[in-house]
Coordinates of N, CA and C in Angstrom, one line a residue:
M1 N 327.8 197.7 38.6 CA 327.6 196.3 39.1 C 327.3 195.4 37.9
A2 N 327.9 194.2 38.0 CA 327.8 193.3 36.9 C 326.5 192.7 36.9
D3 N 325.9 192.4 35.7 CA 324.7 191.7 35.6 C 324.8 190.3 35.9
S4 N 323.7 189.7 36.6 CA 323.8 188.3 37.0 C 323.5 187.4 35.8
T5 N 324.1 186.3 35.9 CA 323.9 185.3 34.8 C 322.7 184.5 35.1
P6 N 322.2 183.8 34.1 CA 321.0 182.9 34.3 C 321.2 181.9 35.3
E7 N 322.4 181.4 35.4 CA 322.7 180.3 36.4 C 322.6 180.9 37.8
D8 N 323.1 182.2 37.9 CA 323.0 182.8 39.2 C 321.5 183.0 39.6
R9 N 320.7 183.4 38.7 CA 319.3 183.6 39.0 C 318.6 182.3 39.4
D10 N 319.0 181.3 38.7 CA 318.4 180.0 39.1 C 318.8 179.5 40.5
E11 N 320.0 179.7 40.8 CA 320.5 179.3 42.1 C 319.8 180.2 43.2
A12 N 319.6 181.4 42.9 CA 319.0 182.3 43.9 C 317.6 182.0 44.2
S13 N 316.9 181.6 43.1 CA 315.5 181.3 43.3 C 315.2 179.9 43.8
T14 N 316.2 179.1 43.8 CA 315.9 177.6 44.2 C 315.5 177.4 45.6
P15 N 316.1 178.1 46.6 CA 315.7 177.9 48.0 C 314.2 178.3 48.2
D16 N 313.8 179.4 47.7 CA 312.5 179.9 47.9 C 311.5 179.0 47.2
D17 N 311.8 178.6 46.0 CA 310.9 177.7 45.3 C 310.8 176.4 46.1
T18 N 311.9 175.9 46.6 CA 311.8 174.7 47.3 C 310.9 174.8 48.6
A19 N 311.1 175.9 49.3 CA 310.2 176.1 50.5 C 308.8 176.3 50.1
T20 N 308.5 176.9 49.0 CA 307.1 177.1 48.5 C 306.5 175.8 48.2
A21 N 307.3 175.0 47.5 CA 306.9 173.6 47.1 C 306.6 172.8 48.3
D22 N 307.4 172.8 49.3 CA 307.2 172.0 50.5 C 306.0 172.5 51.2
A23 N 305.7 173.8 51.3 CA 304.5 174.2 52.0 C 303.3 173.8 51.2
K24 N 303.3 173.9 49.9 CA 302.2 173.4 49.1 C 301.9 172.0 49.3
S25 N 303.0 171.2 49.3 CA 302.9 169.8 49.5 C 302.3 169.4 50.8
S26 N 302.6 170.2 51.8 CA 302.1 169.9 53.1 C 300.6 170.2 53.2
V27 N 300.2 171.2 52.4 CA 298.8 171.6 52.4 C 298.0 170.6 51.7
D28 N 298.5 170.1 50.6 CA 297.7 169.2 49.7 C 297.6 167.8 50.3
E29 N 298.5 167.3 51.1 CA 298.5 166.0 51.6 C 297.4 165.8 52.7
P30 N 296.6 164.8 52.5 CA 295.5 164.6 53.5 C 296.1 164.3 54.9
G31 N 295.4 164.8 55.9 CA 295.8 164.6 57.3 C 297.0 165.3 57.7
A32 N 297.4 166.3 56.9 CA 298.7 167.0 57.2 C 298.5 167.8 58.4
R33 N 297.2 168.3 58.7 CA 297.0 169.2 59.8 C 296.7 168.5 61.1
E34 N 296.5 167.2 61.1 CA 296.2 166.4 62.3 C 297.4 166.5 63.2
E35 N 297.1 166.5 64.6 CA 298.1 166.5 65.6 C 298.8 165.2 65.6
P36 N 300.0 165.2 65.8 CA 300.8 163.9 65.8 C 300.4 163.2 67.1
T37 N 300.4 161.9 67.1 CA 300.0 161.0 68.2 C 301.3 160.4 68.7
S38 N 301.4 160.5 70.1 CA 302.6 160.0 70.7 C 302.4 158.5 70.9
D39 N 303.5 157.8 71.1 CA 303.5 156.4 71.4 C 302.7 156.0 72.6
D40 N 302.8 156.8 73.7 CA 302.0 156.5 74.9 C 300.5 156.6 74.7
D41 N 300.1 157.6 73.9 CA 298.6 157.7 73.6 C 298.2 156.5 72.8
A42 N 299.0 156.1 71.9 CA 298.6 155.0 71.0 C 298.5 153.7 71.9
Q43 N 299.3 153.5 72.9 CA 299.2 152.3 73.7 C 298.0 152.4 74.7
A44 N 297.7 153.6 75.2 CA 296.6 153.8 76.1 C 295.2 153.5 75.5
A45 N 295.1 153.8 74.3 CA 293.8 153.6 73.7 C 293.3 152.2 73.6
P46 N 294.2 151.3 73.2 CA 293.8 149.8 73.2 C 293.6 149.4 74.7
A47 N 294.4 149.9 75.6 CA 294.2 149.4 77.0 C 292.9 149.9 77.6
A48 N 292.5 151.1 77.2 CA 291.2 151.6 77.7 C 290.0 150.8 77.1
A49 N 290.2 150.5 75.8 CA 289.1 149.7 75.2 C 289.1 148.3 75.8
T50 N 290.2 147.7 76.2 CA 290.3 146.4 76.8 C 289.6 146.5 78.2
A51 N 289.9 147.6 78.9 CA 289.3 147.7 80.3 C 287.8 147.8 80.2
L52 N 287.4 148.6 79.2 CA 285.9 148.7 79.0 C 285.3 147.4 78.7
D53 N 285.9 146.6 77.8 CA 285.4 145.3 77.5 C 285.4 144.4 78.8
D54 N 286.5 144.5 79.6 CA 286.5 143.7 80.8 C 285.4 144.1 81.8
T55 N 285.1 145.4 81.9 CA 284.0 145.9 82.8 C 282.7 145.4 82.3
D56 N 282.5 145.5 81.0 CA 281.2 145.0 80.4 C 281.1 143.5 80.7
G57 N 282.2 142.8 80.5 CA 282.1 141.3 80.7 C 281.8 141.0 82.1
Q58 N 282.5 141.8 83.1 CA 282.2 141.5 84.5 C 280.7 141.8 84.8
A59 N 280.2 142.9 84.3 CA 278.8 143.2 84.5 C 277.9 142.1 84.0
D60 N 278.2 141.6 82.8 CA 277.4 140.5 82.2 C 277.5 139.2 83.1
D61 N 278.8 139.0 83.5 CA 279.0 137.8 84.4 C 278.2 137.9 85.7
A62 N 278.2 139.1 86.3 CA 277.4 139.3 87.5 C 275.9 139.1 87.3
A63 N 275.4 139.7 86.2 CA 274.0 139.5 85.9 C 273.7 138.1 85.7
N64 N 274.5 137.3 84.9 CA 274.3 135.9 84.7 C 274.3 135.1 86.0
A65 N 275.3 135.6 86.9 CA 275.4 134.9 88.2 C 274.1 135.1 89.0
D66 N 273.6 136.4 89.0 CA 272.4 136.7 89.8 C 271.2 135.9 89.2
E67 N 271.2 135.8 87.9 CA 270.1 135.0 87.3 C 270.2 133.6 87.6
D68 N 271.4 133.0 87.6 CA 271.6 131.6 88.0 C 271.3 131.4 89.4
A69 N 271.6 132.4 90.3 CA 271.3 132.2 91.7 C 269.8 132.2 91.9
H70 N 269.1 133.2 91.2 CA 267.7 133.2 91.3 C 267.0 131.9 90.9
D71 N 267.5 131.4 89.7 CA 267.0 130.2 89.2 C 267.2 129.1 90.2
S72 N 268.4 129.1 90.8 CA 268.8 128.0 91.8 C 267.9 128.1 93.0
D73 N 267.6 129.4 93.5 CA 266.8 129.6 94.6 C 265.3 129.1 94.3
S74 N 264.9 129.4 93.1 CA 263.5 129.0 92.7 C 263.4 127.5 92.7
D75 N 264.5 126.9 92.1 CA 264.5 125.4 92.0 C 264.5 124.8 93.4
D76 N 265.3 125.5 94.3 CA 265.4 125.0 95.7 C 264.1 125.1 96.4
F77 N 263.4 126.3 96.2 CA 262.2 126.5 96.8 C 261.1 125.5 96.3
E78 N 261.1 125.3 95.0 CA 260.1 124.4 94.5 C 260.4 122.9 95.0
T79 N 261.7 122.6 95.1 CA 262.1 121.3 95.5 C 261.9 121.0 96.9
H80 N 262.2 122.0 97.8 CA 262.2 121.7 99.2 C 260.9 122.3 99.9
H81 N 260.3 123.3 99.4 CA 259.2 124.0 100.1 C 257.9 123.7 99.5
S82 N 257.8 123.5 98.3 CA 256.5 123.3 97.6 C 255.7 122.1 98.2
P83 N 256.4 120.9 98.3 CA 255.6 119.8 98.9 C 255.1 120.1 100.3
A84 N 255.9 120.8 101.1 CA 255.4 121.1 102.5 C 254.2 122.1 102.4
L85 N 254.3 123.1 101.5 CA 253.2 124.0 101.4 C 251.9 123.3 100.9
I86 N 252.1 122.4 100.0 CA 251.0 121.7 99.5 C 250.4 120.8 100.5
A87 N 251.2 120.1 101.3 CA 250.8 119.2 102.4 C 250.0 120.0 103.4
T88 N 250.5 121.2 103.7 CA 249.9 122.1 104.7 C 248.5 122.5 104.2
A89 N 248.5 122.9 102.9 CA 247.2 123.4 102.4 C 246.2 122.3 102.3
V90 N 246.6 121.0 102.1 CA 245.7 119.9 102.1 C 245.3 119.5 103.6
A91 N 246.2 119.5 104.5 CA 246.0 119.1 105.8 C 245.2 120.0 106.7
L92 N 245.3 121.3 106.4 CA 244.7 122.3 107.3 C 243.2 122.2 107.2
P93 N 242.5 122.1 106.1 CA 241.1 122.0 106.1 C 240.6 120.7 106.8
V94 N 241.4 119.6 106.6 CA 241.1 118.3 107.3 C 241.1 118.5 108.8
V95 N 242.2 119.2 109.3 CA 242.3 119.4 110.7 C 241.1 120.2 111.2
L96 N 240.8 121.3 110.5 CA 239.7 122.1 110.9 C 238.4 121.3 111.0
I97 N 238.1 120.5 110.0 CA 236.9 119.7 110.0 C 236.9 118.7 111.1
V98 N 238.0 118.1 111.4 CA 238.1 117.1 112.5 C 237.8 117.9 113.8
A99 N 238.4 119.1 114.0 CA 238.3 119.8 115.2 C 236.8 120.2 115.4
V100 N 236.1 120.6 114.3 CA 234.7 121.0 114.4 C 233.9 119.8 114.8
L101 N 234.2 118.6 114.2 CA 233.4 117.4 114.6 C 233.6 117.0 116.0
V102 N 234.9 117.1 116.5 CA 235.2 116.7 117.8 C 234.5 117.7 118.8
A103 N 234.5 119.0 118.5 CA 233.8 119.9 119.4 C 232.3 119.7 119.4
A104 N 231.8 119.3 118.2 CA 230.3 119.1 118.2 C 230.0 117.8 119.0
F105 N 230.9 116.8 118.9 CA 230.6 115.5 119.6 C 230.7 115.8 121.1
I106 N 231.7 116.6 121.5 CA 231.9 116.9 123.0 C 230.7 117.7 123.5
A107 N 230.2 118.6 122.6 CA 229.1 119.4 123.0 C 227.8 118.6 123.2
L108 N 227.6 117.6 122.3 CA 226.5 116.7 122.4 C 226.5 115.8 123.6
R109 N 227.8 115.3 123.9 CA 227.9 114.4 125.0 C 228.0 115.1 126.4
A110 N 228.3 116.4 126.4 CA 228.4 117.1 127.6 C 227.0 117.2 128.3
P111 N 227.0 116.9 129.6 CA 225.7 117.0 130.3 C 225.2 118.4 130.3
V112 N 223.9 118.5 130.2 CA 223.2 119.8 130.2 C 222.8 120.1 131.6
E113 N 223.1 121.3 132.0 CA 222.7 121.7 133.4 C 221.2 121.9 133.5
R114 N 220.6 121.0 134.2 CA 219.1 121.0 134.3 C 218.7 121.8 135.6
E115 N 217.5 122.4 135.4 CA 216.9 123.1 136.6 C 216.4 122.0 137.5
P116 N 216.4 122.3 138.8 CA 215.8 121.4 139.8 C 214.3 121.2 139.5
L117 N 213.8 120.1 139.7 CA 212.4 119.7 139.3 C 211.5 119.9 140.5
A118 N 210.4 120.5 140.3 CA 209.4 120.8 141.4 C 208.3 119.7 141.3
L119 N 208.1 119.0 142.4 CA 207.0 118.0 142.5 C 206.0 118.5 143.5
G120 N 204.7 118.5 143.1 CA 203.7 118.9 144.0 C 203.4 117.8 145.1
P121 N 202.9 118.2 146.2 CA 202.6 117.2 147.2 C 201.3 116.4 146.9
V122 N 201.3 115.1 147.3 CA 200.1 114.3 147.3 C 200.0 113.6 148.6
P123 N 198.8 113.1 148.9 CA 198.6 112.3 150.2 C 199.5 111.1 150.2
A124 N 200.4 110.9 151.1 CA 201.2 109.8 151.2 C 201.4 109.4 152.7
P125 N 200.4 108.8 153.3 CA 200.5 108.5 154.7 C 201.5 107.5 155.2
A126 N 202.0 106.7 154.2 CA 203.0 105.7 154.6 C 204.4 106.0 154.0
A127 N 204.6 107.3 153.7 CA 205.9 107.7 153.1 C 207.1 107.5 154.0
D128 N 206.8 107.6 155.3 CA 207.9 107.4 156.3 C 208.0 106.0 156.8
G129 N 207.1 105.1 156.2 CA 207.1 103.7 156.7 C 208.3 102.9 156.3
P130 N 208.4 101.7 156.8 CA 209.6 100.8 156.5 C 209.7 100.4 155.0
A131 N 208.5 100.3 154.4 CA 208.6 99.8 153.0 C 209.3 100.9 152.1
C132 N 208.9 102.2 152.3 CA 209.5 103.2 151.5 C 210.9 103.4 151.9
Q133 N 211.3 103.3 153.2 CA 212.6 103.5 153.6 C 213.5 102.4 153.0
A134 N 213.0 101.2 152.8 CA 213.8 100.1 152.1 C 213.9 100.3 150.6
L135 N 212.8 100.8 150.0 CA 212.8 100.9 148.6 C 213.6 102.1 148.0
L136 N 213.5 103.2 148.6 CA 214.1 104.4 147.9 C 215.6 104.3 147.8
P137 N 216.3 103.9 148.8 CA 217.8 103.8 148.6 C 218.2 102.7 147.6
A138 N 217.3 101.8 147.3 CA 217.7 100.7 146.3 C 217.4 101.1 144.9
L139 N 216.7 102.2 144.7 CA 216.3 102.6 143.3 C 217.6 103.1 142.5
P140 N 217.6 102.7 141.3 CA 218.8 103.0 140.5 C 218.9 104.5 140.1
A141 N 220.1 105.0 139.8 CA 220.2 106.4 139.4 C 219.8 106.6 137.9
E142 N 219.7 105.5 137.2 CA 219.3 105.7 135.8 C 218.2 104.7 135.4
L143 N 217.3 105.2 134.6 CA 216.2 104.4 134.1 C 216.3 104.5 132.6
G144 N 217.0 103.6 131.9 CA 217.2 103.8 130.5 C 218.0 105.0 130.2
D145 N 217.5 105.9 129.4 CA 218.2 107.2 129.1 C 217.9 108.3 130.1
Y146 N 217.1 108.0 131.1 CA 216.7 109.0 132.1 C 217.7 108.9 133.3
T147 N 218.1 110.0 133.8 CA 219.0 110.0 134.9 C 218.4 110.8 136.1
K148 N 218.9 110.5 137.3 CA 218.3 111.0 138.5 C 218.3 112.5 138.5
A149 N 217.1 113.1 138.8 CA 217.0 114.6 138.8 C 217.0 115.1 140.2
T150 N 217.4 116.4 140.3 CA 217.4 117.1 141.6 C 216.0 117.7 141.8
L151 N 215.5 117.6 143.0 CA 214.2 118.1 143.3 C 214.3 119.4 144.1
V152 N 213.3 120.3 143.8 CA 213.2 121.5 144.5 C 212.8 121.2 145.9
E153 N 213.6 121.8 146.9 CA 213.3 121.7 148.3 C 212.3 122.7 148.8
P154 N 211.4 122.3 149.7 CA 211.2 121.0 150.3 C 210.5 120.1 149.3
A155 N 211.1 118.9 149.0 CA 210.5 117.9 148.2 C 209.5 117.1 149.0
P156 N 208.5 116.6 148.3 CA 207.6 115.7 149.0 C 208.3 114.4 149.5
P157 N 207.9 113.9 150.6 CA 208.6 112.7 151.2 C 208.5 111.5 150.3
A158 N 209.5 110.6 150.3 CA 209.5 109.4 149.6 C 209.2 109.5 148.1
T159 N 209.9 110.5 147.5 CA 209.7 110.7 146.0 C 211.1 110.6 145.3
R160 N 211.0 110.3 144.1 CA 212.2 110.2 143.3 C 211.8 110.6 141.8
A161 N 212.8 111.2 141.1 CA 212.5 111.7 139.7 C 213.7 111.4 138.8
W162 N 213.4 111.2 137.6 CA 214.5 111.0 136.6 C 214.1 111.8 135.3
Q163 N 215.1 112.4 134.7 CA 214.9 113.2 133.4 C 215.9 112.8 132.4
L164 N 215.6 113.1 131.1 CA 216.6 113.0 130.1 C 217.7 114.0 130.3
P165 N 218.9 113.8 129.7 CA 219.9 114.8 129.8 C 219.6 116.2 129.4
E166 N 218.7 116.4 128.4 CA 218.3 117.7 128.0 C 217.1 118.2 128.8
G167 N 216.6 117.4 129.7 CA 215.4 117.8 130.5 C 214.2 117.2 129.9
G168 N 213.1 118.0 130.0 CA 211.8 117.5 129.5 C 211.0 116.8 130.6
D169 N 209.9 116.2 130.1 CA 209.0 115.5 131.1 C 209.7 114.4 131.9
P170 N 209.5 114.4 133.2 CA 210.3 113.4 134.0 C 209.5 112.1 134.2
I171 N 210.3 111.1 134.6 CA 209.7 109.9 135.2 C 209.7 110.2 136.7
T172 N 208.6 109.9 137.4 CA 208.5 110.2 138.8 C 208.0 108.9 139.6
L173 N 208.5 108.8 140.8 CA 208.1 107.7 141.7 C 207.7 108.3 143.0
R174 N 206.5 107.8 143.5 CA 206.0 108.2 144.8 C 205.7 106.9 145.6
C175 N 206.1 106.9 146.8 CA 206.0 105.7 147.7 C 205.1 106.1 148.9
G176 N 204.3 105.1 149.4 CA 203.5 105.3 150.6 C 202.2 105.9 150.4
L177 N 201.6 105.8 149.1 CA 200.3 106.4 148.8 C 199.1 105.6 149.3
D178 N 198.0 106.3 149.3 CA 196.7 105.7 149.6 C 196.3 104.8 148.3
R179 N 195.4 103.9 148.5 CA 194.9 103.1 147.4 C 194.2 104.1 146.4
P180 N 194.6 103.9 145.1 CA 194.0 104.7 144.0 C 192.4 104.5 144.0
L181 N 191.7 105.6 143.8 CA 190.3 105.6 143.7 C 189.8 104.7 142.6
E182 N 190.5 104.7 141.5 CA 190.1 103.9 140.3 C 190.3 102.4 140.5
F183 N 191.1 102.0 141.5 CA 191.4 100.6 141.6 C 190.3 99.8 142.4
N184 N 189.6 98.9 141.7 CA 188.5 98.1 142.3 C 188.6 96.7 141.8
R185 N 187.6 95.9 142.1 CA 187.7 94.5 141.8 C 187.7 94.2 140.3
A186 N 187.1 95.2 139.5 CA 187.1 95.0 138.1 C 188.3 95.5 137.3
S187 N 189.2 96.1 138.1 CA 190.3 96.7 137.4 C 191.3 95.7 136.8
P188 N 191.7 95.8 135.6 CA 192.7 94.9 135.0 C 194.1 95.1 135.6
L189 N 194.8 94.0 135.8 CA 196.1 94.1 136.3 C 197.1 93.6 135.3
T190 N 198.3 94.2 135.4 CA 199.4 93.7 134.5 C 200.6 93.3 135.4
V191 N 201.1 92.1 135.2 CA 202.2 91.5 136.0 C 203.5 91.8 135.2
I192 N 204.4 92.5 135.8 CA 205.7 92.8 135.2 C 206.8 92.4 136.2
D193 N 207.6 91.4 135.8 CA 208.7 90.9 136.6 C 208.3 90.6 138.1
G194 N 207.1 89.9 138.2 CA 206.6 89.5 139.5 C 205.9 90.6 140.3
V195 N 205.6 91.7 139.7 CA 204.9 92.8 140.4 C 203.6 93.0 139.7
K196 N 202.5 93.2 140.4 CA 201.1 93.4 139.8 C 200.9 94.9 139.8
W197 N 200.6 95.4 138.6 CA 200.5 96.8 138.4 C 199.0 97.1 137.9
F198 N 198.5 98.3 138.3 CA 197.3 98.8 137.8 C 197.6 100.2 137.2
Q199 N 197.2 100.4 135.9 CA 197.6 101.6 135.2 C 196.4 102.5 135.0
V200 N 196.7 103.8 135.2 CA 195.8 104.9 135.0 C 196.3 105.8 133.9
R201 N 195.6 106.1 132.9 CA 196.0 107.0 131.8 C 195.6 108.4 132.0
D202 N 196.5 109.3 131.6 CA 196.2 110.7 131.6 C 196.4 111.2 130.1
E203 N 195.3 111.2 129.4 CA 195.4 111.6 128.0 C 195.8 113.0 127.8
A204 N 195.3 113.9 128.6 CA 195.7 115.3 128.5 C 197.2 115.5 128.7
G205 N 197.7 114.9 129.7 CA 199.1 115.0 130.0 C 200.0 114.1 129.3
K206 N 199.4 113.2 128.5 CA 200.2 112.2 127.7 C 201.1 111.4 128.6
T207 N 200.6 110.9 129.7 CA 201.4 110.1 130.7 C 200.6 108.9 131.1
G208 N 201.3 108.0 131.6 CA 200.6 106.8 132.3 C 201.2 106.6 133.6
T209 N 200.3 106.4 134.6 CA 200.8 106.1 136.0 C 200.5 104.7 136.3
W210 N 201.6 104.0 136.7 CA 201.5 102.6 137.1 C 201.5 102.5 138.6
F211 N 200.5 101.8 139.2 CA 200.4 101.6 140.6 C 200.7 100.1 141.0
A212 N 201.8 99.9 141.8 CA 202.1 98.6 142.3 C 201.1 98.3 143.5
V213 N 200.2 97.3 143.3 CA 199.1 97.1 144.2 C 199.3 95.8 145.1
D214 N 200.4 95.2 145.0 CA 200.5 93.9 145.7 C 201.7 93.9 146.8
R215 N 202.0 95.1 147.3 CA 203.0 95.3 148.3 C 202.4 95.9 149.6
E216 N 203.2 96.1 150.6 CA 202.8 96.6 151.9 C 202.2 98.0 151.7
T217 N 202.7 98.8 150.8 CA 202.1 100.1 150.5 C 202.0 100.3 149.0
Y218 N 201.3 101.3 148.6 CA 201.1 101.6 147.2 C 202.2 102.5 146.7
I219 N 202.7 102.1 145.5 CA 203.8 102.8 144.8 C 203.3 103.2 143.5
A220 N 203.5 104.5 143.1 CA 203.1 105.0 141.9 C 204.3 105.4 141.0
L221 N 204.3 104.9 139.8 CA 205.4 105.3 138.8 C 204.8 106.0 137.6
T222 N 205.0 107.2 137.4 CA 204.4 108.0 136.3 C 205.5 108.1 135.2
V223 N 205.1 107.7 134.0 CA 206.1 107.8 132.9 C 205.4 108.5 131.7
P224 N 206.2 109.4 131.0 CA 205.6 110.1 129.8 C 205.5 109.1 128.6
D225 N 204.6 109.4 127.8 CA 204.4 108.6 126.6 C 205.7 108.6 125.7
G226 N 206.0 107.5 125.2 CA 207.2 107.4 124.3 C 208.5 107.1 125.1
S227 N 208.4 107.0 126.4 CA 209.6 106.7 127.2 C 210.0 105.2 127.2
G228 N 209.1 104.4 126.7 CA 209.4 102.9 126.6 C 209.0 102.2 127.9
T229 N 209.3 100.9 128.0 CA 208.9 100.1 129.1 C 210.0 99.8 130.1
S230 N 211.3 100.3 129.8 CA 212.4 99.9 130.6 C 212.3 100.4 132.0
A231 N 211.7 101.6 132.2 CA 211.5 102.2 133.5 C 210.6 101.3 134.4
V232 N 209.5 100.8 133.9 CA 208.6 100.0 134.7 C 209.3 98.6 135.0
Q233 N 210.0 98.1 134.0 CA 210.7 96.8 134.3 C 211.8 97.0 135.3
T234 N 212.6 98.0 135.3 CA 213.7 98.2 136.2 C 213.1 98.4 137.6
V235 N 212.1 99.3 137.8 CA 211.5 99.5 139.1 C 210.8 98.2 139.6
S236 N 210.2 97.5 138.7 CA 209.6 96.2 139.1 C 210.7 95.3 139.7
D237 N 211.8 95.2 139.1 CA 212.9 94.4 139.7 C 213.3 94.8 141.0
T238 N 213.4 96.2 141.2 CA 213.8 96.7 142.5 C 212.8 96.5 143.6
I239 N 211.5 96.6 143.2 CA 210.4 96.4 144.2 C 210.4 94.9 144.6
N240 N 210.5 94.1 143.6 CA 210.5 92.6 143.9 C 211.6 92.2 144.7
A241 N 212.8 92.8 144.6 CA 214.0 92.5 145.3 C 214.0 93.0 146.8
N242 N 213.2 94.0 147.1 CA 213.3 94.7 148.4 C 212.0 94.6 149.2
L243 N 210.8 94.4 148.6 CA 209.6 94.4 149.3 C 208.8 93.1 149.1
P244 N 208.4 92.5 150.1 CA 207.7 91.2 149.9 C 206.3 91.4 149.3
A245 N 205.8 90.5 148.5 CA 204.5 90.6 147.8 C 203.4 90.1 148.8
R246 N 202.2 90.6 148.5 CA 201.0 90.2 149.2 C 199.8 90.4 148.2
E247 N 198.7 89.8 148.6 CA 197.5 89.9 147.8 C 197.0 91.3 147.7
P248 N 196.6 91.7 146.5 CA 196.0 93.0 146.4 C 194.7 93.2 147.1
T249 N 194.4 94.4 147.5 CA 193.1 94.7 148.2 C 192.3 95.8 147.5
P250 N 191.7 95.4 146.4 CA 191.0 96.5 145.6 C 189.8 97.0 146.3
G251 N 189.3 98.1 145.8 CA 188.1 98.7 146.4 C 186.9 98.1 145.8
E252 N 185.7 98.4 146.4 CA 184.5 97.9 146.0 C 184.0 98.5 144.6
L253 N 183.2 97.8 143.9 CA 182.7 98.4 142.6 C 181.7 99.5 142.9

């Protein structure tokens, strides 16, 4: 066999050397072992990033919209409802105070249910006479602040009584009585609206009893202290209008 020449040896070794050099080059180059990226993957990556950005933007927009809606609702509440609430808060105590005052006023003005008044009997021989029959129907239902009271039955004949709305000591009238024992020639008389009266005081009971002594029969009007003089004046007018006057007939000293 003939020996190979140097040129032959160079040509024989050239392919292997070239392959070895290529392998070495591929190892030494950075990123040579990374997987190749296709064109579709390259286009999908920016699209995914864009979709993510769009999602984040929509979430931000939704959050901003909710915040704006909340602010709008708050502004609308403050604009439209706050004055009404303030007005209600101010008016409610006033209404309650007015209601309490009205209720108190009504309670004060409402008539008090009074118990029937019991009057004890006294001698009244002329109670059924014409003078008392003419006088009693003419007596008024009110004497100043006193109003006609209901009497416990059987009530003494020819009597009438008046009380304050809340009750208390009454004003009483009795007609057809006998001449008072205290009335005599020395008794002082008081003339009120044309009627001659003789007064007897009851210091213990704090009352005064006025006796009309110049009519056909004796009439007694008992009034509690502090009730004023309107009762005597009103009854004097009624007596003078319905019963003729006559000279008094006092007892002996």
